[in-house]
Short mmCIF file of C-alpha atoms in Angstrom, two decimals:
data_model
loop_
_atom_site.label_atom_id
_atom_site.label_comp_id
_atom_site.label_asym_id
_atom_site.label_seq_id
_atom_site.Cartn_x
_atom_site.Cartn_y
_atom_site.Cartn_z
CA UNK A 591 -24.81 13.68 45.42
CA UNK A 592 -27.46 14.17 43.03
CA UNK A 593 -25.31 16.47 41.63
CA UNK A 594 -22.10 14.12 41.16
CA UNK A 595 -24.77 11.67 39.47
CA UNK A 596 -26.10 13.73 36.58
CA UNK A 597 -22.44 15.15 36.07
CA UNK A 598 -21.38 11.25 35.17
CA UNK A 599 -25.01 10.52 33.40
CA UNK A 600 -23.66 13.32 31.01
CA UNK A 601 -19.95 12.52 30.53
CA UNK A 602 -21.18 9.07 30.03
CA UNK A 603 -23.87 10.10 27.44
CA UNK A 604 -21.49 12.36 26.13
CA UNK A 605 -19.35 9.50 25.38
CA UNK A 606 -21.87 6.92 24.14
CA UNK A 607 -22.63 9.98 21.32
CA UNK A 608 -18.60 10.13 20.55
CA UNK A 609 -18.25 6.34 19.95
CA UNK A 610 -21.33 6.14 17.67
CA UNK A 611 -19.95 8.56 15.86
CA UNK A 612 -16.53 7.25 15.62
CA UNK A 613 -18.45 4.12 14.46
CA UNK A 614 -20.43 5.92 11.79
CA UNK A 615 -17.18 7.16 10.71
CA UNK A 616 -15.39 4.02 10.28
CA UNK A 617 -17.85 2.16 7.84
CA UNK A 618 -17.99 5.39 5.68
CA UNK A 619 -17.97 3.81 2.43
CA UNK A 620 -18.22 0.32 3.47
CA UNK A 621 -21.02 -2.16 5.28
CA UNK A 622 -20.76 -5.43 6.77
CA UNK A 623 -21.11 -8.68 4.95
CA UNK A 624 -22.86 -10.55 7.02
CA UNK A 625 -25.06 -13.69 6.19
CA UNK A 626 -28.15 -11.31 4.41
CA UNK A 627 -25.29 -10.67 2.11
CA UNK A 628 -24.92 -11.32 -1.45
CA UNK A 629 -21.36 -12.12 -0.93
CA UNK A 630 -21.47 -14.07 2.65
CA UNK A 631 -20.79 -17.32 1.51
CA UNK A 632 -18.50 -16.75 -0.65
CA UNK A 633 -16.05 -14.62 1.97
CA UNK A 634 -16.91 -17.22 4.18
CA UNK A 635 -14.93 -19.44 2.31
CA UNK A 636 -12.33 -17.50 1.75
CA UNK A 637 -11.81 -17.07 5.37
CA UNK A 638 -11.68 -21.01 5.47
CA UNK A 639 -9.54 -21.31 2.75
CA UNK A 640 -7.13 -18.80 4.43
CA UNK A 641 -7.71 -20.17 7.76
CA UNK A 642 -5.60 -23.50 6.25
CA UNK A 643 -2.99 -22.00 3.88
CA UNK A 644 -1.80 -19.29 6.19
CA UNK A 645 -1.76 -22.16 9.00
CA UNK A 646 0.35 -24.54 6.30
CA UNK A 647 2.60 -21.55 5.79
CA UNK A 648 3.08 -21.25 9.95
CA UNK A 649 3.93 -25.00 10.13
CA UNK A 650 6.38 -24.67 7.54
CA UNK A 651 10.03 -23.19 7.90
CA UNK A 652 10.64 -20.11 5.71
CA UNK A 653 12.49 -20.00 2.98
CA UNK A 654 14.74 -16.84 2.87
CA UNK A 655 15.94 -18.60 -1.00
CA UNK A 656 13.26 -18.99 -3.28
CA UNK A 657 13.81 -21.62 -6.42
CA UNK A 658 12.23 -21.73 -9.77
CA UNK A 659 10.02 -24.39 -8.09
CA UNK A 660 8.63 -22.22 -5.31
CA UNK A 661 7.25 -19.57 -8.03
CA UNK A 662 5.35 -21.76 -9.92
CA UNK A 663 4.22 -23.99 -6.90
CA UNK A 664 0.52 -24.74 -6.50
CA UNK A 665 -1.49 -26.22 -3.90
CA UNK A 666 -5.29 -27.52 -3.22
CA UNK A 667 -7.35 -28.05 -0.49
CA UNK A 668 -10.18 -29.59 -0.68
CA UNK A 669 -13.50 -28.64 1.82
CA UNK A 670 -16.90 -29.56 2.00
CA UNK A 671 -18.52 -27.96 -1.05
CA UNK A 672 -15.38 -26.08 -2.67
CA UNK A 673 -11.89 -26.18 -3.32
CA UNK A 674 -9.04 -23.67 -2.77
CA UNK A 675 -5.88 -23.02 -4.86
CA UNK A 676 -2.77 -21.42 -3.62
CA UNK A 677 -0.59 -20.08 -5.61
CA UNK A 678 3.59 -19.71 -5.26
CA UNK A 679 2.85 -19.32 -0.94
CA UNK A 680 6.77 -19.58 0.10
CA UNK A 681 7.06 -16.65 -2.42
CA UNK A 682 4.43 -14.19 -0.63
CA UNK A 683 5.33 -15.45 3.05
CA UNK A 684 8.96 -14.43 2.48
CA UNK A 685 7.10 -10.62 0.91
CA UNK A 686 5.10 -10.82 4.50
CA UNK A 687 8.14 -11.11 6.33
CA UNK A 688 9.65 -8.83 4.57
CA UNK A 689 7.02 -6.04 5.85
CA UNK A 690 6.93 -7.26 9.08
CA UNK A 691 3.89 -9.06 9.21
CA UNK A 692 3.71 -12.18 11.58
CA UNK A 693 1.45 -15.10 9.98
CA UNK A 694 -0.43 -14.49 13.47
CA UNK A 695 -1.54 -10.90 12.30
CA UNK A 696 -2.33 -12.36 8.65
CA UNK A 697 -4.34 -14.97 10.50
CA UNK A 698 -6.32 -12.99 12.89
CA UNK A 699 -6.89 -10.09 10.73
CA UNK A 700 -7.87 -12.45 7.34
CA UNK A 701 -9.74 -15.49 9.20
CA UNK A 702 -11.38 -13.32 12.01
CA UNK A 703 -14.93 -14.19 13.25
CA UNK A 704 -15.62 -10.34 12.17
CA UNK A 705 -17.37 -9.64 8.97
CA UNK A 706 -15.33 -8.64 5.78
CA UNK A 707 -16.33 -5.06 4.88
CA UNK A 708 -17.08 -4.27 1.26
CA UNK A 709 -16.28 -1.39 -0.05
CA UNK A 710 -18.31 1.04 -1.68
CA UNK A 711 -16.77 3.75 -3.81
CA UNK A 712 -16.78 5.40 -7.32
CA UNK A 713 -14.52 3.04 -9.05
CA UNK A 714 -15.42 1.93 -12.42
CA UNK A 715 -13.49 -1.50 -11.85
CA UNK A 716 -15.74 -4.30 -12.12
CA UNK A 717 -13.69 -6.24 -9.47
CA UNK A 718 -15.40 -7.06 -6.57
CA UNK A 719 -13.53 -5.38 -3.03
CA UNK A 720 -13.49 -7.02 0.00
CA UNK A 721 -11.80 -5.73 3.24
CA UNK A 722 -10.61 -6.93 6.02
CA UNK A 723 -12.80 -5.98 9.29
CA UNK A 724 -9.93 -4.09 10.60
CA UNK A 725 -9.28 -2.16 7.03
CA UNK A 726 -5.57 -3.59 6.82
CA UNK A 727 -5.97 -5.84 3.78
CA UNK A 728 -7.73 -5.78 0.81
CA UNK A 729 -9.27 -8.79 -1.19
CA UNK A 730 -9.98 -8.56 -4.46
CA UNK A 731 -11.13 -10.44 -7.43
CA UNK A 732 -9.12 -10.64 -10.37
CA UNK A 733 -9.44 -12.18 -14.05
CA UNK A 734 -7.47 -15.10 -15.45
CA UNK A 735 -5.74 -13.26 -17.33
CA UNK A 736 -4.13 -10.71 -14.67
CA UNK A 737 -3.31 -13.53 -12.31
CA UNK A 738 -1.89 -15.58 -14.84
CA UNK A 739 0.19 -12.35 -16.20
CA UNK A 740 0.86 -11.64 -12.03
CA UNK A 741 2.58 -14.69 -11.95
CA UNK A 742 4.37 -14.89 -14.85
CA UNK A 743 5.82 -11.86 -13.76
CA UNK A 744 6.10 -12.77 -10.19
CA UNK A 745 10.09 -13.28 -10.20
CA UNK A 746 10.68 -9.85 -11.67
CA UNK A 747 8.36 -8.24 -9.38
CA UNK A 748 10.37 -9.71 -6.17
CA UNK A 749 13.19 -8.93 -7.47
CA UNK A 750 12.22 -5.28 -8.10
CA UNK A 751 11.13 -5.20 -4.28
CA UNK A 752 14.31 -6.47 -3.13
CA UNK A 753 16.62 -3.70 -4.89
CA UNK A 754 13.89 -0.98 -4.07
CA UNK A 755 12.73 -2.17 -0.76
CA UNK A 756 10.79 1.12 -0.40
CA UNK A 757 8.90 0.64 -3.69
CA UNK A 758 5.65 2.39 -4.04
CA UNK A 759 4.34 -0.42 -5.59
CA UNK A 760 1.13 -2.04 -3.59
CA UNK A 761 2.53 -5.09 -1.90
CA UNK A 762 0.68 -8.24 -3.14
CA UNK A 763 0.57 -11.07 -0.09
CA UNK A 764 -0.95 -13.74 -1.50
CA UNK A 765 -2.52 -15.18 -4.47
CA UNK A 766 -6.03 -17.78 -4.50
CA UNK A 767 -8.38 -19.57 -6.32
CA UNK A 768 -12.12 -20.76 -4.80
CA UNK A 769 -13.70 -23.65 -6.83
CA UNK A 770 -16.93 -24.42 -6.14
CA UNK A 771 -17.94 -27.60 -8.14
CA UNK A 772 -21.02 -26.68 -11.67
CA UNK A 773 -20.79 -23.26 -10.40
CA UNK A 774 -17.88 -20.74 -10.11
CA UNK A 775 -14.01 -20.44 -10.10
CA UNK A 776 -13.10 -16.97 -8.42
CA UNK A 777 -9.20 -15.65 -8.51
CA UNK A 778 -8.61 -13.24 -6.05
CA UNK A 779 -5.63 -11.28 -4.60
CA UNK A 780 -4.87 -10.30 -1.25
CA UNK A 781 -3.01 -7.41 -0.67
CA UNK A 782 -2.28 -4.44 1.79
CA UNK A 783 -4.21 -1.17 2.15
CA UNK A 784 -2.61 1.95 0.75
CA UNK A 785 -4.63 3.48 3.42
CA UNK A 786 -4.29 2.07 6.60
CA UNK A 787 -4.89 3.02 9.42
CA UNK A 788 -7.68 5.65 7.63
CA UNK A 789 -9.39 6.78 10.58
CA UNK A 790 -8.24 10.44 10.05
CA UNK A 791 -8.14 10.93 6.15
CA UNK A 792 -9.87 13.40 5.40
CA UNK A 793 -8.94 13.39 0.99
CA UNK A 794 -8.23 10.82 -1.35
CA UNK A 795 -7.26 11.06 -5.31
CA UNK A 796 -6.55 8.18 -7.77
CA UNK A 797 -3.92 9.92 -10.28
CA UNK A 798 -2.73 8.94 -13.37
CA UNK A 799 -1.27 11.71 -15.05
CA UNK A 800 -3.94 12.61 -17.83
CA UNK A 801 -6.77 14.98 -17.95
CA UNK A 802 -9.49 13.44 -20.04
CA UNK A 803 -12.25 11.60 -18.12
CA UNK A 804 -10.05 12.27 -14.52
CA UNK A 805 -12.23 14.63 -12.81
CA UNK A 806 -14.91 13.37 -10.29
CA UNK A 807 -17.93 14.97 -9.04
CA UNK A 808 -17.09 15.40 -5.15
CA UNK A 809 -20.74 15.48 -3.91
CA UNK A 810 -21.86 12.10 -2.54
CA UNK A 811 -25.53 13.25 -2.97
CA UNK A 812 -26.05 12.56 0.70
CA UNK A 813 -25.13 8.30 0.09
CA UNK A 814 -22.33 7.10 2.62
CA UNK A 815 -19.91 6.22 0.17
CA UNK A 816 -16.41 7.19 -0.40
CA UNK A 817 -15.47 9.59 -3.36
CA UNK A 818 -11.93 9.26 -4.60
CA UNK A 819 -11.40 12.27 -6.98
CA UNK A 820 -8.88 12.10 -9.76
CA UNK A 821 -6.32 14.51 -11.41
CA UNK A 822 -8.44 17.55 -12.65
CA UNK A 823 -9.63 17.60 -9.05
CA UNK A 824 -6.31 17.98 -7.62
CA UNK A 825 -5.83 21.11 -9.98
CA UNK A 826 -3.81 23.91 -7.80
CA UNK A 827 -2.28 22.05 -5.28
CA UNK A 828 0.83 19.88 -4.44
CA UNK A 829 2.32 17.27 -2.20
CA UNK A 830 3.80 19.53 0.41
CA UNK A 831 6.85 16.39 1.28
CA UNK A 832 9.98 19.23 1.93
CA UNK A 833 12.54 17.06 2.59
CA UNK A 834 11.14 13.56 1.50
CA UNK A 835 10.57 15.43 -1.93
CA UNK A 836 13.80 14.18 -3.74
CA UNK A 837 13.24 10.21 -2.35
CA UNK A 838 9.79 10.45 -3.46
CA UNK A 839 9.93 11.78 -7.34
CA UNK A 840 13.35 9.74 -7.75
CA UNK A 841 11.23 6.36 -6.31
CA UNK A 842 8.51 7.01 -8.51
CA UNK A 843 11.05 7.09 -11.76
CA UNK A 844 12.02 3.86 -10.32
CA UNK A 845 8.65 2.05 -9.77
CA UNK A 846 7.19 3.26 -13.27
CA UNK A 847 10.37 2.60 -15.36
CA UNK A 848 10.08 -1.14 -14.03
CA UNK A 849 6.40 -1.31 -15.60
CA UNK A 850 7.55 0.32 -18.51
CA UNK A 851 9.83 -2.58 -18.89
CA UNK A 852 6.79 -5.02 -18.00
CA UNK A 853 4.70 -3.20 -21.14
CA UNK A 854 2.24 -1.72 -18.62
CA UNK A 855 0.06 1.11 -18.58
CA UNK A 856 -3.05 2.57 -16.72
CA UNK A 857 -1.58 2.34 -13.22
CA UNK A 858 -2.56 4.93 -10.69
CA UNK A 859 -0.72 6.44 -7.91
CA UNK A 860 -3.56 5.88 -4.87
CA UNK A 861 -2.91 9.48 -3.04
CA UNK A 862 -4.81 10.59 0.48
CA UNK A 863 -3.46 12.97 3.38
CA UNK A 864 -4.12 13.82 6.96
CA UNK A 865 -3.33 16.74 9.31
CA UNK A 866 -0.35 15.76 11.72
CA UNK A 867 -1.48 16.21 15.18
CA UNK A 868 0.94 18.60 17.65
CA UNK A 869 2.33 15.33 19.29
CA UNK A 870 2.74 14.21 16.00
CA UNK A 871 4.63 17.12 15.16
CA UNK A 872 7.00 17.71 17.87
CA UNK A 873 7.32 14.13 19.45
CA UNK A 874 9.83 12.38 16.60
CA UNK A 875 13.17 13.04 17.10
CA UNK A 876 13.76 11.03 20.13
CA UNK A 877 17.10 8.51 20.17
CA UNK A 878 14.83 6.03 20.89
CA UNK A 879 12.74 6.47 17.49
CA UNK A 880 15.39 7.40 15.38
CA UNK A 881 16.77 3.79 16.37
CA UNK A 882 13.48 1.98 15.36
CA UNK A 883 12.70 3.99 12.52
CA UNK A 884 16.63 2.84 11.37
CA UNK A 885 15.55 -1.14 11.94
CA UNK A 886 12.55 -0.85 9.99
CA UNK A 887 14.35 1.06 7.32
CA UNK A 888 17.48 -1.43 6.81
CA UNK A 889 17.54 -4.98 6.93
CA UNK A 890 21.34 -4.67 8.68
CA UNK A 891 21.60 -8.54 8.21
CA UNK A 892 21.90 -8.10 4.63
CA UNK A 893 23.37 -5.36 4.04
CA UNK A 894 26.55 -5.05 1.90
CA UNK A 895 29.10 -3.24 3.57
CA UNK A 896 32.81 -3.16 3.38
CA UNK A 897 35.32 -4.43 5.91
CA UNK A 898 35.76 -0.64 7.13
CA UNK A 899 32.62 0.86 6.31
CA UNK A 900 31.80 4.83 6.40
CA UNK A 901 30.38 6.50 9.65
CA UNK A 902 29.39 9.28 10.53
CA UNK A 903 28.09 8.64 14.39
CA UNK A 904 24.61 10.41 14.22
CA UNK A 905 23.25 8.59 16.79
CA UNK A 906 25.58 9.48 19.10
CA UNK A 907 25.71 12.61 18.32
CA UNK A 908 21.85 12.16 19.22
CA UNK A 909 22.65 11.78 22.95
CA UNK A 910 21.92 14.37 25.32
CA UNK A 911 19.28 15.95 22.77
CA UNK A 912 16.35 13.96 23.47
CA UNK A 913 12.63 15.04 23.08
CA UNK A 914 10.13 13.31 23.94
CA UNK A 915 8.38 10.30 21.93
CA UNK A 916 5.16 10.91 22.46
CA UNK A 917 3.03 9.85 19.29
CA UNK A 918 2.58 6.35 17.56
CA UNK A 919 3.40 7.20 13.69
CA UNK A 920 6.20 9.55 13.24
CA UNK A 921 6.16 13.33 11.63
CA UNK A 922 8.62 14.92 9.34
CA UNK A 923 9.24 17.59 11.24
CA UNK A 924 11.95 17.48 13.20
CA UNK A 925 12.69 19.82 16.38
CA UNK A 926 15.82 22.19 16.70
CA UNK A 927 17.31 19.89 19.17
CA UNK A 928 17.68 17.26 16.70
CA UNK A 929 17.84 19.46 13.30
CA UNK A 930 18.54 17.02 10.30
CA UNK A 931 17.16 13.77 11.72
CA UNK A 932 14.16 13.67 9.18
CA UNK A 933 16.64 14.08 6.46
CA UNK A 934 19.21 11.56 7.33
CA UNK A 935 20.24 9.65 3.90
CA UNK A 936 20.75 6.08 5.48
CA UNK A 937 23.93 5.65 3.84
CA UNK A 938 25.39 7.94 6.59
CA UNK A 939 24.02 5.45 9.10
CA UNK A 940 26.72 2.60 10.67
CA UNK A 941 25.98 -0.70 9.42
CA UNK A 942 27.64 -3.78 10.61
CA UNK A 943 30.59 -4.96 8.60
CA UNK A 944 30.71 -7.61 6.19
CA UNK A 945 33.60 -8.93 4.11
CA UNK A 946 31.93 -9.99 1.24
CA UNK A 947 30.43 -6.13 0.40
CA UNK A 948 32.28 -4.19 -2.18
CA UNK A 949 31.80 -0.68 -2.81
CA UNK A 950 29.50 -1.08 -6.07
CA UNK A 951 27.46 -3.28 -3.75
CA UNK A 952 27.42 -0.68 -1.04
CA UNK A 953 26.70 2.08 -3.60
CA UNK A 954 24.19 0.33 -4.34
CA UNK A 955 22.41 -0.63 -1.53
CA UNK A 956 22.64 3.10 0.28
CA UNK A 957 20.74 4.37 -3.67
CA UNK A 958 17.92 2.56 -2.48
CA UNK A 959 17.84 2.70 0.90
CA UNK A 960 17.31 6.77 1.11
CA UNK A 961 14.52 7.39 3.95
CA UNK A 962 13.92 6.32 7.37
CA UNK A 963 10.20 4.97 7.47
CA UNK A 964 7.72 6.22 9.66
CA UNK A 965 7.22 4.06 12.90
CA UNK A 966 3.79 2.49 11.69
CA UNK A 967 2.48 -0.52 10.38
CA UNK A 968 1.78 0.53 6.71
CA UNK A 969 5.24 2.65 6.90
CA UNK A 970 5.76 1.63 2.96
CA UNK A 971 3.17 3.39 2.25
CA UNK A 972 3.49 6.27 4.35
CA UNK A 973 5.45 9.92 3.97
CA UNK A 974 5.38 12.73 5.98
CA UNK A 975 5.56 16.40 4.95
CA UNK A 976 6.13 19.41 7.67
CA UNK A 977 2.19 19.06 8.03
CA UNK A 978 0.59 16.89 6.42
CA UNK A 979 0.65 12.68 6.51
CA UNK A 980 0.75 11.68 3.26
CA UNK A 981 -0.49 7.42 2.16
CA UNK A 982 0.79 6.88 -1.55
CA UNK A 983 0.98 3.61 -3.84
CA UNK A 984 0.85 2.51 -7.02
CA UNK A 985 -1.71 0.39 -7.80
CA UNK A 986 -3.95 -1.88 -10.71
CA UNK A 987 -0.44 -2.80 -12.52
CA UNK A 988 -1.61 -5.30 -14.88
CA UNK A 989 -2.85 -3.67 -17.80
CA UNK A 990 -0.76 -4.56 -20.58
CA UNK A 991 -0.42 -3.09 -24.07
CA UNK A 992 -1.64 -5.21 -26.31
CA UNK A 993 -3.65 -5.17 -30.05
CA UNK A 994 -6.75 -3.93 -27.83
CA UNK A 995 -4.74 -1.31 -26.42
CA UNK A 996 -3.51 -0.27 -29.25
CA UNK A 997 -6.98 0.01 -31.31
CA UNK A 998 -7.88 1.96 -28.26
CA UNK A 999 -5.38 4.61 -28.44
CA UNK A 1000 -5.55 4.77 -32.40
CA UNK A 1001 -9.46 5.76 -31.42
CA UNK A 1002 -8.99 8.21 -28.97
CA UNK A 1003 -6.37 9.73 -30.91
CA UNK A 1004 -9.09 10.69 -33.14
CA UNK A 1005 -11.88 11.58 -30.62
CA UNK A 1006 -9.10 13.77 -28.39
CA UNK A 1007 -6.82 15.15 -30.72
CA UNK A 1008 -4.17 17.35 -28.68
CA UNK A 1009 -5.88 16.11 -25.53
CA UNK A 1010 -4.13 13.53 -22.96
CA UNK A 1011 -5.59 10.38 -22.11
CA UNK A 1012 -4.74 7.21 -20.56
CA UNK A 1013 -4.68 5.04 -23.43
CA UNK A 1014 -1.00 5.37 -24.73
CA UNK A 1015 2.17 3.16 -25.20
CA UNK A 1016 3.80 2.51 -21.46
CA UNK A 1017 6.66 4.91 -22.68
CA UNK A 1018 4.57 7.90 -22.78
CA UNK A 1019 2.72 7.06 -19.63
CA UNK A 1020 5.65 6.55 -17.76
CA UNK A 1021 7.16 9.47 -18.68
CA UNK A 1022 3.70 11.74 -18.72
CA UNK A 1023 3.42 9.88 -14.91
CA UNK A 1024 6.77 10.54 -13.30
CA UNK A 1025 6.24 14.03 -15.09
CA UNK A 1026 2.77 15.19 -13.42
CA UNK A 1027 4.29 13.97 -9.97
CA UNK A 1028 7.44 15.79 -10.21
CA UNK A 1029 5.49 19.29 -11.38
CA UNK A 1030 2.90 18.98 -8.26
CA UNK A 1031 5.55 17.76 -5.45
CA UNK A 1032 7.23 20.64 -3.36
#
C-alpha cells in the first residue's frame, strides 16, 4: 500500500513539473497584462469595445455582397470614459467567414476574461503588440496614415483574397479606433497569427530578401524573449516543401506582384517550422481527411463549373485504401496506400455543376485553387513538407514608396554601393523577393 502511494505521489509530482513547464513554455516571449500593467486599461477597453461590435456584427445578417457603402462605413460607440470606432465591419465579417471563424470564437477569444499577452521580441517596429490569451489573434497599433492607406485600399485587397483564396497575405479581421476624451486616439488592427497554434516551433525568421542589416544575434542573453532571426541567418538552408514547392513560389509571385501594383515595399515573409510528429506523418491520407481537407480548400458553392464538368473520381478511387486518421493537423507525406493524395491539384477534384461557369471561369478558378489545406485552424497559413510543418505569411504591407522612400534609397545607394538593401522601388523588391524564395525552396 505504501508502496502504491509513493508510486502516484511521483507520477503526480512528475506531472505538476511537466505542466509548469509547458506553462513556462507558452509565455516565452510574452507576459500577462494584467491591472499592474502599463497597458491594462487600455486593452481593457478594447475588449469592451470588441465585446459590442463583434456582438452588433452577430445580430446582424451577413452580407455575402458588399457595396461601395459597406467599405467606407463607420460606426461609434460611445462608453463611459472613451469612444470606439469601427471601421467597414460587414467587410471583415464576410473575411471571418471566409476563414471559418464563427463570431463566437472572435468573441470568446478577443473579449475573454483572460489577460491579453504582450509580446516581447526583437522587432524594431514601434507598434505596440497585443495578443490574444490564447495566441490566435494579434492586436496591433497602427498610424493614421497606414489605416487610412489600409482602407483606401481595402476593395482591392478583398478582391485579391477572393481570386487567390490561399493568399499568403496576413488576413486583417477588423479595423478600430479608441478615443479617450483630452487624451489619446489609438488605431489598431486585429488580425490572425502567422503562428498559431506555436506550442511546438522551435525557429522563426522574418525575410525580406536583402542582406544588409538582416542578420540577428540568436543569443537571448538569458532574457525570456523571442528572437526572430532574419535572412543572413537563414544562410545554407531551404524550405524543404517537395511537393507544395511549385504552389508555394508561384503564390508568392502572386501575393508580391499585387503590392507591386499597390507601390509597396518592405514587406516580410513571417517564416517558422516544426518537426512533424510520427502520427503526423503517417496518419493523413484517410478518405475521411482527404474529404475535409477538400471543403476547407473549395468553397463548392461558388465555384464555376461547366454543365459537364471534368472528373477524375479520386475519392473513390480512395475506397478500400484507408489509413488511419490519427493526428489533428495534417502532414505532407502521404503513405503508399494512398500515393498522390498530398499532390492532388484541386482542379482534378468533382465539383458540383453550374450552368453559368464557362471554361475561362473554370480555368480560372482551378489556377488558384492548387492545394488542399491542412486540417487546422490557421490552415492559410500552414504548409507541410515530408518533415517539417512549415507557418508562412506576408506581413507589415503598408509601406509605400513615396519622396521619403525615395531620399532613402538615393542615401543608401551611396552608403552600400553594390550591396542589397530594403530600401528600393517595389519593382526591384518584388522581384529580389519572389527571387530569394524561389533559390532557397526545394
Amino acid at each position: 500500500m505504501a508502496e502504491r502511494k509513493a508510486a502516484g505521489s511521483s507520477r503526480a509530482a512528475t506531472q505538476r513539473r511537466w505542466w509548469h513547464l509547458r506553462q513556462e513554455w507558452r509565455m516565452l516571449g510574452v507576459f500577462e497584462i494584467n491591472r499592474e500593467h502599463e497597458f491594462y486599461h487600455l486593452t481593457a477597453m478594447i475588449k469592451e469595445g470588441m465585446h459590442t461590435s463583434i456582438q452588433t456584427t452577430m445580430d446582424t445578417p451577413g452580407q455575402d455582397t458588399l457595396t461601395a457603402e459597406h467599405f467606407k462605413a463607420e460606426e461609434t460607440q460611445n462608453y463611459e470614459g472613451f469612444a470606439m470606432q469601427t471601421f467597414a465591419a460587414s467587410v471583415f465579417a464576410k473575411l471571418r467567414r471566409s476563414l471559418d471563424i464563427t463570431e463566437e470564437e472572435y468573441m470568446n477569444s478577443l473579449c475573454s476574461g483572460d489577460c491579453y499577452l504582450q509580446f516581447v521580441s526583437n522587432s524594431k517596429s514601434k507598434a505596440d503588440f497585443f495578443v490574444t490569451n490564447d495566441k490566435r489573434f494579434f492586436i496591433k497599433t497602427q498610424s493614421r496614415r497606414e489605416i487610412r492607406f489600409l482602407l483606401s485600399n481595402l476593395q482591392a485587397y478583398m478582391d485579391h483574397l477572393e481570386k487567390y483564396p490561399h493568399s499568403l497575405l496576413v488576413r486583417f479581421l477588423g479595423v478600430h479606433r479608441i478615443v479617450i476624451p483630452n487624451e489619446v486616439k489609438k488605431y489598431f488592427i486585429v488580425m490572425q497569427s502567422v503562428f498559431y497554434p506555436d506550442e511546438r516551433i522551435n525557429i522563426r525568421y522574418d525575410i525580406k530578401g536583402c542582406e544588409v542589416g538582416r542578420w540577428t544575434n540568436p543569443d537571448t542573453g538569458g532574457k525570456q524573449i523571442i528572437k526572430v532571426l532574419k535572412d543572413n541567418n537563414f544562410e545554407g538552408q531551404y524550405i524543404a516543401l517537395d511537393q507544395e514547392k511549385s504552389w508555394f513560389t508561384k503564390q508568392v509571385k502572386m501575393d508580391a506582384a499585387f503590392l507591386k501594383e499597390l507601390n509597396v515595399l518592405d514587406y516580410s515573409l513571417l517564416l517558422a517550422h516544426q518537426p512533424l510528429h510520427r502520427d503526423e506523418l503517417e496518419g493523413k491520407c484517410s478518405l475521411a481527411n482527404i474529404v475535409i481537407r477538400t471543403t476547407k480548400s473549395v468553397d463548392f458553392d461558388d465555384s464555376p463549373t461547366r454543365s459537364d464538368p471534368p472528373t477524375i473520381p479520386l475519392l473513390e478511387e480512395a475506397r478500400g485504401k484507408v489509413v488511419p486518421d490519427t493526428a489533428d493537423c495534417g502532414s505532407g507525406k502521404p503513405q503508399a496506400a494512398a500515393e498522390g493524395f498530398e499532390g492532388i491539384p484541386l482542379q482534378e477534384i468533382h465539383c458540383p455543376a453550374k450552368e453559368t461557369g464557362t471554361d475561362s471561369e473554370l480555368e480560372e478558378f482551378h489556377k488558384h485553387h492548387c492545394r488542399l489545406l491542412p486540417n487546422c485552424k490557421n490552415a492559410i497559413h500552414v504548409i507541410d513538407g515530408p518533415d517539417r510543418r512549415y507557418f508562412v505569411g506576408i506581413i507589415d504591407i503598408f509601406t509605400v514608396y513615396g519622396w521619403k522612400k525615395r531620399l532613402e534609397n538615393l542615401w543608401k545607394n551611396i552608403r552600400y554601393p553594390g550591396r542589397a538593401f530594403s530600401t528600393v522601388n517595389p519593382t526591384k523588391y518584388s522581384h529580389r523577393f519572389c527571387q530569394w524564395m524561389q533559390d532557397r525552396t526545394q
